[in-house]
mmCIF file with all atom_site columns, C-alpha atoms in Angstrom:
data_model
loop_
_atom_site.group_PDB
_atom_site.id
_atom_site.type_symbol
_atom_site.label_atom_id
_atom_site.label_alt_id
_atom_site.label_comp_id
_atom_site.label_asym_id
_atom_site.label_entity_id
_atom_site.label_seq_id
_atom_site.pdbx_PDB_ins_code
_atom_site.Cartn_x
_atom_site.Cartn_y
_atom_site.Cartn_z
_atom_site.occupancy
_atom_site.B_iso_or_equiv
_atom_site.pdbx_formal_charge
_atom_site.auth_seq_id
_atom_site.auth_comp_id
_atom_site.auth_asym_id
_atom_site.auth_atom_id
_atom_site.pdbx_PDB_model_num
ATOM 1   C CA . UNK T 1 1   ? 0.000   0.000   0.000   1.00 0.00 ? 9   UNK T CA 1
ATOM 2   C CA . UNK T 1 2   ? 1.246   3.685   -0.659  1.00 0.00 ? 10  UNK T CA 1
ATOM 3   C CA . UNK T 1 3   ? 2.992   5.316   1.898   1.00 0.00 ? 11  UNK T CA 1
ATOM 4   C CA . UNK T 1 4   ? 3.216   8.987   0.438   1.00 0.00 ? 12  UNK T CA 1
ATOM 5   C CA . UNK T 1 5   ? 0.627   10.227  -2.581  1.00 0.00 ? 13  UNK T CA 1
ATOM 6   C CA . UNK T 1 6   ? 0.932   13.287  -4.579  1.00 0.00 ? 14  UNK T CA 1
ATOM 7   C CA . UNK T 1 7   ? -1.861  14.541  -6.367  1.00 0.00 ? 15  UNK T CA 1
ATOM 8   C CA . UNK T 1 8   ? -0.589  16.270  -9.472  1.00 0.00 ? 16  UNK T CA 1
ATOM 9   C CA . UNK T 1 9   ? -2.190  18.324  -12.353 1.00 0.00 ? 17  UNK T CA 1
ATOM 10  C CA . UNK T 1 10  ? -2.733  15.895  -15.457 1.00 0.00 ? 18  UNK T CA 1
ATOM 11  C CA . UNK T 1 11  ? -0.213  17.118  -17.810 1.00 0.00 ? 19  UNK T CA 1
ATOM 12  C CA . UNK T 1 12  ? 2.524   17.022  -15.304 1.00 0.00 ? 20  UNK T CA 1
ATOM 13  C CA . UNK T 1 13  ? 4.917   13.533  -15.722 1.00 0.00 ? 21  UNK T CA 1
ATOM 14  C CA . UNK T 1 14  ? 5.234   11.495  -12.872 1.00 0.00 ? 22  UNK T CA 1
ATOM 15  C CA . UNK T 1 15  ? 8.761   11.616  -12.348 1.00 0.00 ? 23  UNK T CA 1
ATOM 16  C CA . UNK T 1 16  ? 8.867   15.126  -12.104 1.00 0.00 ? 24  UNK T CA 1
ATOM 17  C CA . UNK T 1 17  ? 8.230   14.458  -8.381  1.00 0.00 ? 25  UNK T CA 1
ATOM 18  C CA . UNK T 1 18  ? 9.770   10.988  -7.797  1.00 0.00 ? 26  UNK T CA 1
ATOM 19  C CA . UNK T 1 19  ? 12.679  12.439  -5.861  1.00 0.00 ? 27  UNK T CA 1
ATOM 20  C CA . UNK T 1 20  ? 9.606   13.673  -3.303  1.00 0.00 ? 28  UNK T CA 1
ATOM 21  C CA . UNK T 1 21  ? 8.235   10.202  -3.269  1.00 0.00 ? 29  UNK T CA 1
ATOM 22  C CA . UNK T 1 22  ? 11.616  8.897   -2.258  1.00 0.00 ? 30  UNK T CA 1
ATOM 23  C CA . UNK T 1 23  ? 13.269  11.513  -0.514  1.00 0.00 ? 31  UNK T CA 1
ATOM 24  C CA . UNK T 1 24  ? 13.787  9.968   2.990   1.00 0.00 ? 32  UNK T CA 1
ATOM 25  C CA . UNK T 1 25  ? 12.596  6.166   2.193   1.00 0.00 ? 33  UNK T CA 1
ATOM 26  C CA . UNK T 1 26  ? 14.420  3.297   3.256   1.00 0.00 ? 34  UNK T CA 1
ATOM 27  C CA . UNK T 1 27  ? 14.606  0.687   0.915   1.00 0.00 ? 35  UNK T CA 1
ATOM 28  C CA . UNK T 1 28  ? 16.665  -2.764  -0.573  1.00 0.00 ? 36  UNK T CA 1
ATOM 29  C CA . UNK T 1 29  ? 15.330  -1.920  -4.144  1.00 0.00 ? 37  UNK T CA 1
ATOM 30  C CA . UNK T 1 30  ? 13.343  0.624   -5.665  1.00 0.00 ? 38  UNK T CA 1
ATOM 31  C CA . UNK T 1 31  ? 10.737  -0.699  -8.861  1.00 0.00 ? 39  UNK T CA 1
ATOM 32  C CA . UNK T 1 32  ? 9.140   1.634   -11.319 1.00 0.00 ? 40  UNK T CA 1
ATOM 33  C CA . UNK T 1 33  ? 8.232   2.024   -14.606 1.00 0.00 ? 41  UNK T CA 1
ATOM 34  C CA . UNK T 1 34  ? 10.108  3.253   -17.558 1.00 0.00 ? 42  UNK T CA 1
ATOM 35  C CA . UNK T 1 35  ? 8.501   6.153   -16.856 1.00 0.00 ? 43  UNK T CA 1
ATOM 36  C CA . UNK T 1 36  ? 11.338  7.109   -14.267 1.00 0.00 ? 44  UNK T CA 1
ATOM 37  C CA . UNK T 1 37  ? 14.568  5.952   -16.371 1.00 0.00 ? 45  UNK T CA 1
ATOM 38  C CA . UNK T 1 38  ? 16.521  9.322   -15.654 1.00 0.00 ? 46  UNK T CA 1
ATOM 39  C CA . UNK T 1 39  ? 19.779  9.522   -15.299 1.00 0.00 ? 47  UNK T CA 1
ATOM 40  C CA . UNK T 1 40  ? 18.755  11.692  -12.300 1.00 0.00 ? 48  UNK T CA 1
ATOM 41  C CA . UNK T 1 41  ? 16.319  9.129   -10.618 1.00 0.00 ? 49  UNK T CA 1
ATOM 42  C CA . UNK T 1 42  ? 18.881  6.365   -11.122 1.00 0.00 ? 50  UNK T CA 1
ATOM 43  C CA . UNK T 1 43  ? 21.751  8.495   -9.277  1.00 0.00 ? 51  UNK T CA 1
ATOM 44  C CA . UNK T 1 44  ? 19.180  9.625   -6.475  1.00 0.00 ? 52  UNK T CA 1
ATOM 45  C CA . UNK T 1 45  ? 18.290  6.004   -6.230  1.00 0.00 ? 53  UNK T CA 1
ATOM 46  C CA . UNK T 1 46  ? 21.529  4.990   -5.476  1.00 0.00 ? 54  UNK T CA 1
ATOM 47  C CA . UNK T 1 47  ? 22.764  7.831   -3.432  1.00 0.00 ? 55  UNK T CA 1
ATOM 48  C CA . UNK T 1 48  ? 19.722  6.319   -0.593  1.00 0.00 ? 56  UNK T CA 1
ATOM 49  C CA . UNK T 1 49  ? 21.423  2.711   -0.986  1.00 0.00 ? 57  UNK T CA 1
ATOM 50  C CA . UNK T 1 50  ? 19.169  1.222   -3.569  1.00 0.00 ? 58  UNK T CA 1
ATOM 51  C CA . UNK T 1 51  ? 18.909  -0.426  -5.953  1.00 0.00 ? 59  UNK T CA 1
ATOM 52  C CA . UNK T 1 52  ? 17.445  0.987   -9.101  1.00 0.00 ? 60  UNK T CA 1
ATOM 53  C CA . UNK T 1 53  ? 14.631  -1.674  -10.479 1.00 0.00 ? 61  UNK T CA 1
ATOM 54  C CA . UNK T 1 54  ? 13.846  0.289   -13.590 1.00 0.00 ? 62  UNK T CA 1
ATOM 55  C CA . UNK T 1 55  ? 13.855  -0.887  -16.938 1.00 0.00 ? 63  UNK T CA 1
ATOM 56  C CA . UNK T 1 56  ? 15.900  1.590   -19.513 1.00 0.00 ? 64  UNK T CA 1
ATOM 57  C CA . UNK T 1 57  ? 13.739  3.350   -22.199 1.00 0.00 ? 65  UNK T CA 1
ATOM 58  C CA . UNK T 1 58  ? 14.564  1.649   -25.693 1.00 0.00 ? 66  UNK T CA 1
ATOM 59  C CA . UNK T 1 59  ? 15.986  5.067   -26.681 1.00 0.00 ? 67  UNK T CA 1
ATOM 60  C CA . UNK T 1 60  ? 19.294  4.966   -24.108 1.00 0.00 ? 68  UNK T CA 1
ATOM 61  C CA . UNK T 1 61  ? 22.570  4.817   -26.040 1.00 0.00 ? 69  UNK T CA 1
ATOM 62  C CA . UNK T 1 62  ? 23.974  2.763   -23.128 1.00 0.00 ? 70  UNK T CA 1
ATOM 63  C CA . UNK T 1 63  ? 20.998  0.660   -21.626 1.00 0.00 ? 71  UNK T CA 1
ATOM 64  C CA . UNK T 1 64  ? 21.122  -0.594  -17.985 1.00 0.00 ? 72  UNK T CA 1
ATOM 65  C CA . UNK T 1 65  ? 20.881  -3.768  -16.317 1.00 0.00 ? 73  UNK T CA 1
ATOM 66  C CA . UNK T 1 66  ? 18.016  -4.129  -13.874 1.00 0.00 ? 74  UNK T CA 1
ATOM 67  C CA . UNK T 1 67  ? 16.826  -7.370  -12.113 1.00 0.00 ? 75  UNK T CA 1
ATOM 68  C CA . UNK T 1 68  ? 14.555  -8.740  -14.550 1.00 0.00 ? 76  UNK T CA 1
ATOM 69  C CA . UNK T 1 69  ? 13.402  -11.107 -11.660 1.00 0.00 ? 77  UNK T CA 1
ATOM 70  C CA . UNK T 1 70  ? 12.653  -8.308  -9.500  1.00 0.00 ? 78  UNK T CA 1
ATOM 71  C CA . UNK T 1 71  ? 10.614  -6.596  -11.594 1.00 0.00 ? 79  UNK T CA 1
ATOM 72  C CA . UNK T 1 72  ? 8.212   -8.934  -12.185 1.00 0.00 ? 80  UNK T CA 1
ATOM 73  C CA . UNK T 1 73  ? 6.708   -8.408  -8.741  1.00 0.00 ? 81  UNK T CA 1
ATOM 74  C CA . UNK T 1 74  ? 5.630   -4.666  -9.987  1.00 0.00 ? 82  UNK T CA 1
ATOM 75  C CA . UNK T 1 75  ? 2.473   -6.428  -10.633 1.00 0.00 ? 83  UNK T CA 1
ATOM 76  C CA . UNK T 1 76  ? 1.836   -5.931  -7.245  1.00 0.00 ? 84  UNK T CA 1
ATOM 77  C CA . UNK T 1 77  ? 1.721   -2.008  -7.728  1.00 0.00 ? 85  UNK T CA 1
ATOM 78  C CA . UNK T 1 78  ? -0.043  -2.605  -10.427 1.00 0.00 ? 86  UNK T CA 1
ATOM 79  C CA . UNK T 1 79  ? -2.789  -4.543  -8.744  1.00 0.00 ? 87  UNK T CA 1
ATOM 80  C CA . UNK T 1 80  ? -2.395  -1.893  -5.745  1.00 0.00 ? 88  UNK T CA 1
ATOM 81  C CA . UNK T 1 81  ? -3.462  0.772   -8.236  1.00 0.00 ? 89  UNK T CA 1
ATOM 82  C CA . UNK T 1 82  ? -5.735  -1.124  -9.741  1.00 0.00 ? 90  UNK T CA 1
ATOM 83  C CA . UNK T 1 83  ? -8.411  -1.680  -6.783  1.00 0.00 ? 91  UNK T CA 1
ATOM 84  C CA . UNK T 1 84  ? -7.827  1.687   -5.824  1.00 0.00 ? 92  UNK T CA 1
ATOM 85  C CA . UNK T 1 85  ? -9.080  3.050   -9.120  1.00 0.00 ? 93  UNK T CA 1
ATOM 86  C CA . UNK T 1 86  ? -11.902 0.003   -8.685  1.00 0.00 ? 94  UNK T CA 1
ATOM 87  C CA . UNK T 1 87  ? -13.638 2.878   -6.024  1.00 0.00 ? 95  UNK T CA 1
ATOM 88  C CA . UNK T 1 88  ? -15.808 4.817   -8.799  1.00 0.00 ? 96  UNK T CA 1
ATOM 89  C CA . UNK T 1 89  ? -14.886 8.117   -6.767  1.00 0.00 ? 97  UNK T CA 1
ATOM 90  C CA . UNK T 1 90  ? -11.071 7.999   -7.379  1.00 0.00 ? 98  UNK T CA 1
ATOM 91  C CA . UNK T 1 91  ? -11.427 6.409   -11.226 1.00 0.00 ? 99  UNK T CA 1
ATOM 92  C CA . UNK T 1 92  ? -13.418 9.018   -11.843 1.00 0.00 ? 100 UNK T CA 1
ATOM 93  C CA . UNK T 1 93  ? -11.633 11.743  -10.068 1.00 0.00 ? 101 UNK T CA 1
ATOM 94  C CA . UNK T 1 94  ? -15.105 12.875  -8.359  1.00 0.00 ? 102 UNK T CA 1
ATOM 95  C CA . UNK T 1 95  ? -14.246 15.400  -5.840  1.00 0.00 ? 103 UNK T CA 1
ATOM 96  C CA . UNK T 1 96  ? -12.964 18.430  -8.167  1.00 0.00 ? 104 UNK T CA 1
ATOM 97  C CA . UNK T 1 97  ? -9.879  19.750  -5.106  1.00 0.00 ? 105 UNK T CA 1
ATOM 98  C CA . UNK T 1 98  ? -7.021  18.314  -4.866  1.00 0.00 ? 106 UNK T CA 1
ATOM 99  C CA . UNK T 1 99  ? -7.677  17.842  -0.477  1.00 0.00 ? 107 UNK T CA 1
ATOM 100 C CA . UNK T 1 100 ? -10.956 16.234  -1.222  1.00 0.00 ? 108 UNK T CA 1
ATOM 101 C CA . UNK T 1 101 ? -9.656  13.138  -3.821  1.00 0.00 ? 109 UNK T CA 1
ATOM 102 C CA . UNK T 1 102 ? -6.467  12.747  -1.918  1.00 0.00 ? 110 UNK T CA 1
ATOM 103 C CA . UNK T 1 103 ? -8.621  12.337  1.687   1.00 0.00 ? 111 UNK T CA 1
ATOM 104 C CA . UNK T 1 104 ? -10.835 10.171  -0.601  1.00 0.00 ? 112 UNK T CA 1
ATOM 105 C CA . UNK T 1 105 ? -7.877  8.005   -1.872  1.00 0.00 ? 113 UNK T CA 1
ATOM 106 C CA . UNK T 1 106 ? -6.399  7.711   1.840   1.00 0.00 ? 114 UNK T CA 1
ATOM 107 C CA . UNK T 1 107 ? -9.695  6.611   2.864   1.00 0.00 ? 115 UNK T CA 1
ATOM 108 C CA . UNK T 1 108 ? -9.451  3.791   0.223   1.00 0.00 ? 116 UNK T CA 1
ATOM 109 C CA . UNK T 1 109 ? -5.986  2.721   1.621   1.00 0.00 ? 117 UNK T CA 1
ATOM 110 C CA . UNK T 1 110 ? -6.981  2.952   4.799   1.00 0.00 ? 118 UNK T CA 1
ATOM 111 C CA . UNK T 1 111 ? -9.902  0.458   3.841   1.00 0.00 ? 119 UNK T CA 1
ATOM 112 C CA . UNK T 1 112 ? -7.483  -1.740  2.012   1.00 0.00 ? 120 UNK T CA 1
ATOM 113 C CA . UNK T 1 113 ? -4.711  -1.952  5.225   1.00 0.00 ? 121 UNK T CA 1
ATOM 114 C CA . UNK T 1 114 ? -7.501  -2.998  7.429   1.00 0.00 ? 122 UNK T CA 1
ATOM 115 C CA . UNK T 1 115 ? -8.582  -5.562  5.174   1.00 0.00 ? 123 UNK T CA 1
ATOM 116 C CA . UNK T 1 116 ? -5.159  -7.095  4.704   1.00 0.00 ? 124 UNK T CA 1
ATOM 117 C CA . UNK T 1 117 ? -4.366  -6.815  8.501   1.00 0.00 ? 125 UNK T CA 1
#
C-alpha cells in the first residue's frame, strides 16, 4: 500500500516528483516504470542505498541492467493501483480539489490496510 501520494495536475509527468516520493525512504530496491529511467532518478536512487529496479527506455545509447526477476513483482503495484481506481470516486476523479480526492484516496488505503491486517 502507498505510503506517500501526490496529487498532481494531469499534464505534469510522474517523475517530475519521484525524488519527493523517495526523498527519505528506506529501501533494498526501488521498482518503477520506464517512466522514471533518468539519469537523475537512477543516481538519487543509489545515493539512498538502492537499488534501481527500472527498466531503460529503448531510446538509451547505453541501456542498464536491472533485475529482470525483481521486476516482475511490480504487478503488485499494479494490482495496488488497480483496486484503488476500482472505487468509482477515485477512477473518476469525483471530488474536483485536490484535499478532497487525496482524503478520498487515503480513505481507500486505509480500507485496504484494514482488510489485509
Amino acid at each position: 500500500m502507498p505510503l506517500r501520494v501526490i496529487v498532481t495536475d494531469g499534464p505534469t509527468a510522474d517523475c517530475t516528483y519521484a525524488a519527493a516520493l523517495i526523498d527519505q525512504r528506506s529501501a533494498e530496491h526501488l521498482l518503477a516504470d520506464k517512466g522514471y529511467d533518468a539519469d537523475a532518478i537512477v543516481t538519487l536512487v543509489g545515493a539512498q542505498k538502492m537499488s534501481p529496479v527500472i527498466p531503460p527506455k529503448s531510446n538509451r545509447i547505453v541501456q542498464r541492467k536491472y533485475d529482470e526477476h525483481i521486476y516482475k513483482s511490480r504487478h503488485l503495484i499494479e494490482n495496488a493501483f488497480l483496486a484503488l481506481k476500482g472505487w468509482r470516486g477515485v477512477a473518476t476523479r469525483y471530488a474536483k480539489k485536490a484535499s478532497s480526492f487525496l482524503a478520498i484516496v487515503k480513505i481507500r488505503c486505509v480500507i485496504f490496510w484494514t482488510c489485509i491486517l
